[in-house]
């Protein structure tokens, strides 16, 4: 893969930034594609721009604001509260088909720049029940995209079977734990770094970090 080009689906968050740094080690050339889908905070896009600029990677922004016309959810409708799912229901932040659309558009962009690898940070371990984060879905879509465009794309999911603690461990292995902790934006309220500390995303992120740091400390004793 060191001779190949890859496109990273990039949001400026912890997971996609970890994937971007992973891709920079795995591929000769890396580009990013970021989606403006009317998410709660444009700061997410600003954060993504800042990170790719610092890393010297190309940045391509696609306008997908039409997505807020398709379904009510707390990420694209600012009048909705961010809430965890109850009784097996999905959280209010679930955007139906988001990863399906993102990966499909990323594949078209990859085709246009001659890239055959697509990298995404979806994860089945900490996926909050989102159906389009599952390994089965990604493998199925990979086949469909190859048939649709008569290409041999490979969708890479470096985080698919990692929990949040293991994702932090991968960041540490990439010598980027501090970079990812300080530069990325995962918070549903648009606060970079450790975030607001209150929203579900911030809580999951911090729990994973604390778990990894505790594990690392025990190993070093």
Coordinates of C-alpha atoms in Angstrom, one line a residue:
X1 CA 0.0 0.0 0.0
X2 CA 3.0 2.3 0.3
X3 CA 2.8 2.9 -3.4
X4 CA -0.9 3.7 -3.5
X5 CA -3.2 6.8 -2.9
X6 CA -5.9 6.9 -0.3
X7 CA -8.8 9.1 0.5
X8 CA -9.7 9.6 4.2
X9 CA -13.3 10.4 5.2
X10 CA -12.4 13.2 7.6
X11 CA -14.4 15.2 10.2
X12 CA -11.7 16.5 12.5
X13 CA -12.8 14.2 15.3
X14 CA -10.8 11.7 17.3
X15 CA -11.6 8.7 15.2
X16 CA -11.1 10.2 11.7
X17 CA -7.9 12.0 12.8
X18 CA -6.5 8.7 14.1
X19 CA -7.4 7.1 10.8
X20 CA -5.7 10.0 8.9
X21 CA -2.5 9.6 10.9
X22 CA -2.7 5.8 10.3
X23 CA -3.2 6.4 6.5
X24 CA -0.2 8.7 6.4
X25 CA 2.0 5.9 7.6
X26 CA 0.4 3.3 5.3
X27 CA 0.0 5.1 1.9
X28 CA 2.3 7.0 -0.4
X29 CA -0.3 9.8 -0.9
X30 CA -3.3 10.8 1.2
X31 CA -6.2 13.1 0.5
X32 CA -9.1 14.0 2.8
X33 CA -12.7 14.6 2.0
X34 CA -15.0 16.4 4.5
X35 CA -18.7 16.8 4.4
X36 CA -20.8 19.8 5.2
X37 CA -24.1 18.2 6.0
X38 CA -25.6 21.0 8.1
X39 CA -24.1 19.5 11.3
X40 CA -24.7 21.3 14.6
X41 CA -21.4 23.2 14.6
X42 CA -19.4 24.5 11.6
X43 CA -16.5 24.5 14.0
X44 CA -16.2 20.8 13.2
X45 CA -15.3 21.8 9.6
X46 CA -12.9 24.6 10.8
X47 CA -11.2 22.0 13.0
X48 CA -10.8 19.6 10.1
X49 CA -9.3 22.4 8.0
X50 CA -6.8 23.3 10.7
X51 CA -5.7 19.7 11.2
X52 CA -5.1 18.9 7.5
X53 CA -3.3 22.2 7.1
X54 CA -1.0 21.4 10.0
X55 CA -0.3 17.9 8.6
X56 CA 0.2 19.2 5.1
X57 CA -2.6 17.1 3.6
X58 CA -5.0 18.1 0.8
X59 CA -8.6 19.1 1.9
X60 CA -11.7 18.7 -0.1
X61 CA -15.1 19.9 1.2
X62 CA -18.4 18.6 -0.2
X63 CA -21.7 20.4 0.3
X64 CA -24.2 17.8 1.5
X65 CA -26.5 20.1 3.3
X66 CA -29.5 18.5 1.5
X67 CA -29.2 15.8 4.2
X68 CA -31.1 17.9 6.7
X69 CA -34.2 17.6 4.5
X70 CA -34.3 13.8 4.7
X71 CA -34.8 13.0 8.4
X72 CA -35.1 14.7 11.8
X73 CA -32.0 14.2 14.0
X74 CA -30.1 16.2 16.6
X75 CA -27.0 16.7 14.4
X76 CA -28.7 18.5 11.6
X77 CA -31.7 20.0 13.4
X78 CA -30.5 22.4 16.1
X79 CA -33.8 22.6 17.8
X80 CA -33.6 18.9 18.8
X81 CA -31.8 17.8 22.1
X82 CA -28.8 15.5 22.0
X83 CA -30.1 12.4 23.9
X84 CA -29.0 8.8 24.4
X85 CA -31.2 6.1 23.0
X86 CA -33.5 4.4 25.5
X87 CA -35.1 0.9 25.5
X88 CA -33.0 -0.2 22.5
X89 CA -33.7 2.9 20.4
X90 CA -31.0 4.8 18.5
X91 CA -29.8 8.1 20.0
X92 CA -31.2 11.4 18.7
X93 CA -27.9 12.0 16.9
X94 CA -28.4 9.2 14.5
X95 CA -28.4 10.4 10.9
X96 CA -29.9 7.6 8.7
X97 CA -27.7 6.6 5.9
X98 CA -24.9 9.1 6.7
X99 CA -22.0 6.7 6.3
X100 CA -23.6 5.1 3.3
X101 CA -23.7 8.5 1.6
X102 CA -20.3 9.6 2.8
X103 CA -18.6 6.5 1.6
X104 CA -20.4 6.6 -1.7
X105 CA -19.4 10.2 -2.4
X106 CA -15.9 9.5 -1.1
X107 CA -15.6 6.7 -3.7
X108 CA -16.6 9.1 -6.5
X109 CA -14.1 11.6 -5.3
X110 CA -11.4 8.9 -5.0
X111 CA -12.2 7.8 -8.6
X112 CA -11.7 11.4 -9.8
X113 CA -8.2 11.7 -8.2
X114 CA -7.0 8.1 -9.1
X115 CA -7.2 6.7 -5.5
X116 CA -8.4 3.1 -4.9
X117 CA -8.2 3.1 -1.1
X118 CA -10.9 4.7 1.1
X119 CA -10.3 5.0 4.9
X120 CA -13.1 5.6 7.4
X121 CA -13.3 5.6 11.2
X122 CA -16.5 3.7 11.6
X123 CA -16.4 1.2 14.5
X124 CA -18.7 -1.6 15.4
X125 CA -17.4 -1.8 19.0
X126 CA -18.5 1.7 20.1
X127 CA -21.0 2.4 17.4
X128 CA -24.0 3.4 19.5
X129 CA -26.2 1.0 17.5
X130 CA -25.7 2.9 14.2
X131 CA -26.4 0.3 11.5
X132 CA -24.1 1.8 8.9
X133 CA -21.1 1.5 11.2
X134 CA -21.2 -2.3 11.1
X135 CA -18.5 -4.3 9.4
X136 CA -21.1 -6.2 7.4
X137 CA -22.4 -3.0 5.9
X138 CA -19.0 -1.7 5.0
X139 CA -18.1 -5.0 3.2
X140 CA -21.4 -5.0 1.4
X141 CA -21.0 -1.4 0.3
X142 CA -17.5 -2.0 -0.9
X143 CA -18.8 -4.7 -3.3
X144 CA -21.6 -2.4 -4.5
X145 CA -19.3 0.5 -5.1
X146 CA -16.9 -1.6 -7.1
X147 CA -19.8 -2.9 -9.2
X148 CA -21.2 0.6 -9.6
X149 CA -18.0 2.2 -10.9
X150 CA -16.2 -0.9 -12.3
X151 CA -13.3 -0.2 -9.9
X152 CA -11.4 -2.1 -7.3
X153 CA -11.8 0.1 -4.3
X154 CA -10.7 -1.1 -0.9
X155 CA -12.5 0.4 2.1
X156 CA -10.2 0.3 5.2
X157 CA -11.7 0.5 8.7
X158 CA -8.7 0.6 11.1
X159 CA -10.9 1.1 14.2
X160 CA -13.7 -1.4 13.4
X161 CA -13.0 -3.8 16.3
X162 CA -11.4 -1.3 18.7
X163 CA -13.1 0.2 21.8
X164 CA -12.3 3.8 22.7
X165 CA -9.4 2.8 25.0
X166 CA -7.8 0.8 22.2
X167 CA -8.4 3.8 19.8
X168 CA -6.4 5.9 22.2
X169 CA -3.8 3.2 22.3
X170 CA -3.5 3.3 18.5
X171 CA -3.1 7.1 18.7
X172 CA -0.2 6.6 21.2
X173 CA 1.4 4.0 18.9
X174 CA 1.2 6.6 16.2
X175 CA 3.0 9.1 18.5
X176 CA 0.0 11.3 18.3
X177 CA -2.0 10.9 21.6
X178 CA -1.4 14.5 22.7
X179 CA -2.1 15.8 19.1
X180 CA -5.4 14.0 18.9
X181 CA -6.4 14.9 22.5
X182 CA -5.7 18.6 22.0
X183 CA -6.5 19.3 18.3
X184 CA -9.6 17.2 17.5
X185 CA -13.3 18.0 18.0
X186 CA -15.6 15.2 19.1
X187 CA -18.0 17.3 21.3
X188 CA -21.6 17.7 20.3
X189 CA -21.4 21.3 21.6
X190 CA -18.5 22.2 19.4
X191 CA -15.7 22.4 22.0
X192 CA -12.3 21.2 20.8
X193 CA -10.0 19.0 22.9
X194 CA -11.6 17.4 25.9
X195 CA -14.8 19.1 25.0
X196 CA -17.7 20.0 27.3
X197 CA -17.4 16.8 29.4
X198 CA -21.2 16.4 29.5
X199 CA -22.5 15.2 26.1
X200 CA -22.5 11.5 25.3
X201 CA -19.6 11.8 22.9
X202 CA -17.4 13.6 25.4
X203 CA -18.2 11.1 28.1
X204 CA -17.3 8.1 25.8
X205 CA -14.1 9.8 24.7
X206 CA -12.9 10.6 28.2
X207 CA -13.9 7.2 29.6
X208 CA -11.8 5.6 26.9
X209 CA -8.8 7.8 27.6
X210 CA -8.9 7.2 31.3
X211 CA -9.2 3.5 30.7
X212 CA -6.2 3.5 28.4
X213 CA -4.1 5.6 30.7
X214 CA -4.9 3.3 33.6
X215 CA -4.0 0.2 31.6
X216 CA -0.8 1.8 30.4
X217 CA 0.2 2.8 33.9
X218 CA -0.4 -0.8 35.2
X219 CA 1.8 -2.2 32.3
X220 CA 4.6 0.1 33.2
X221 CA 4.7 -0.7 36.9

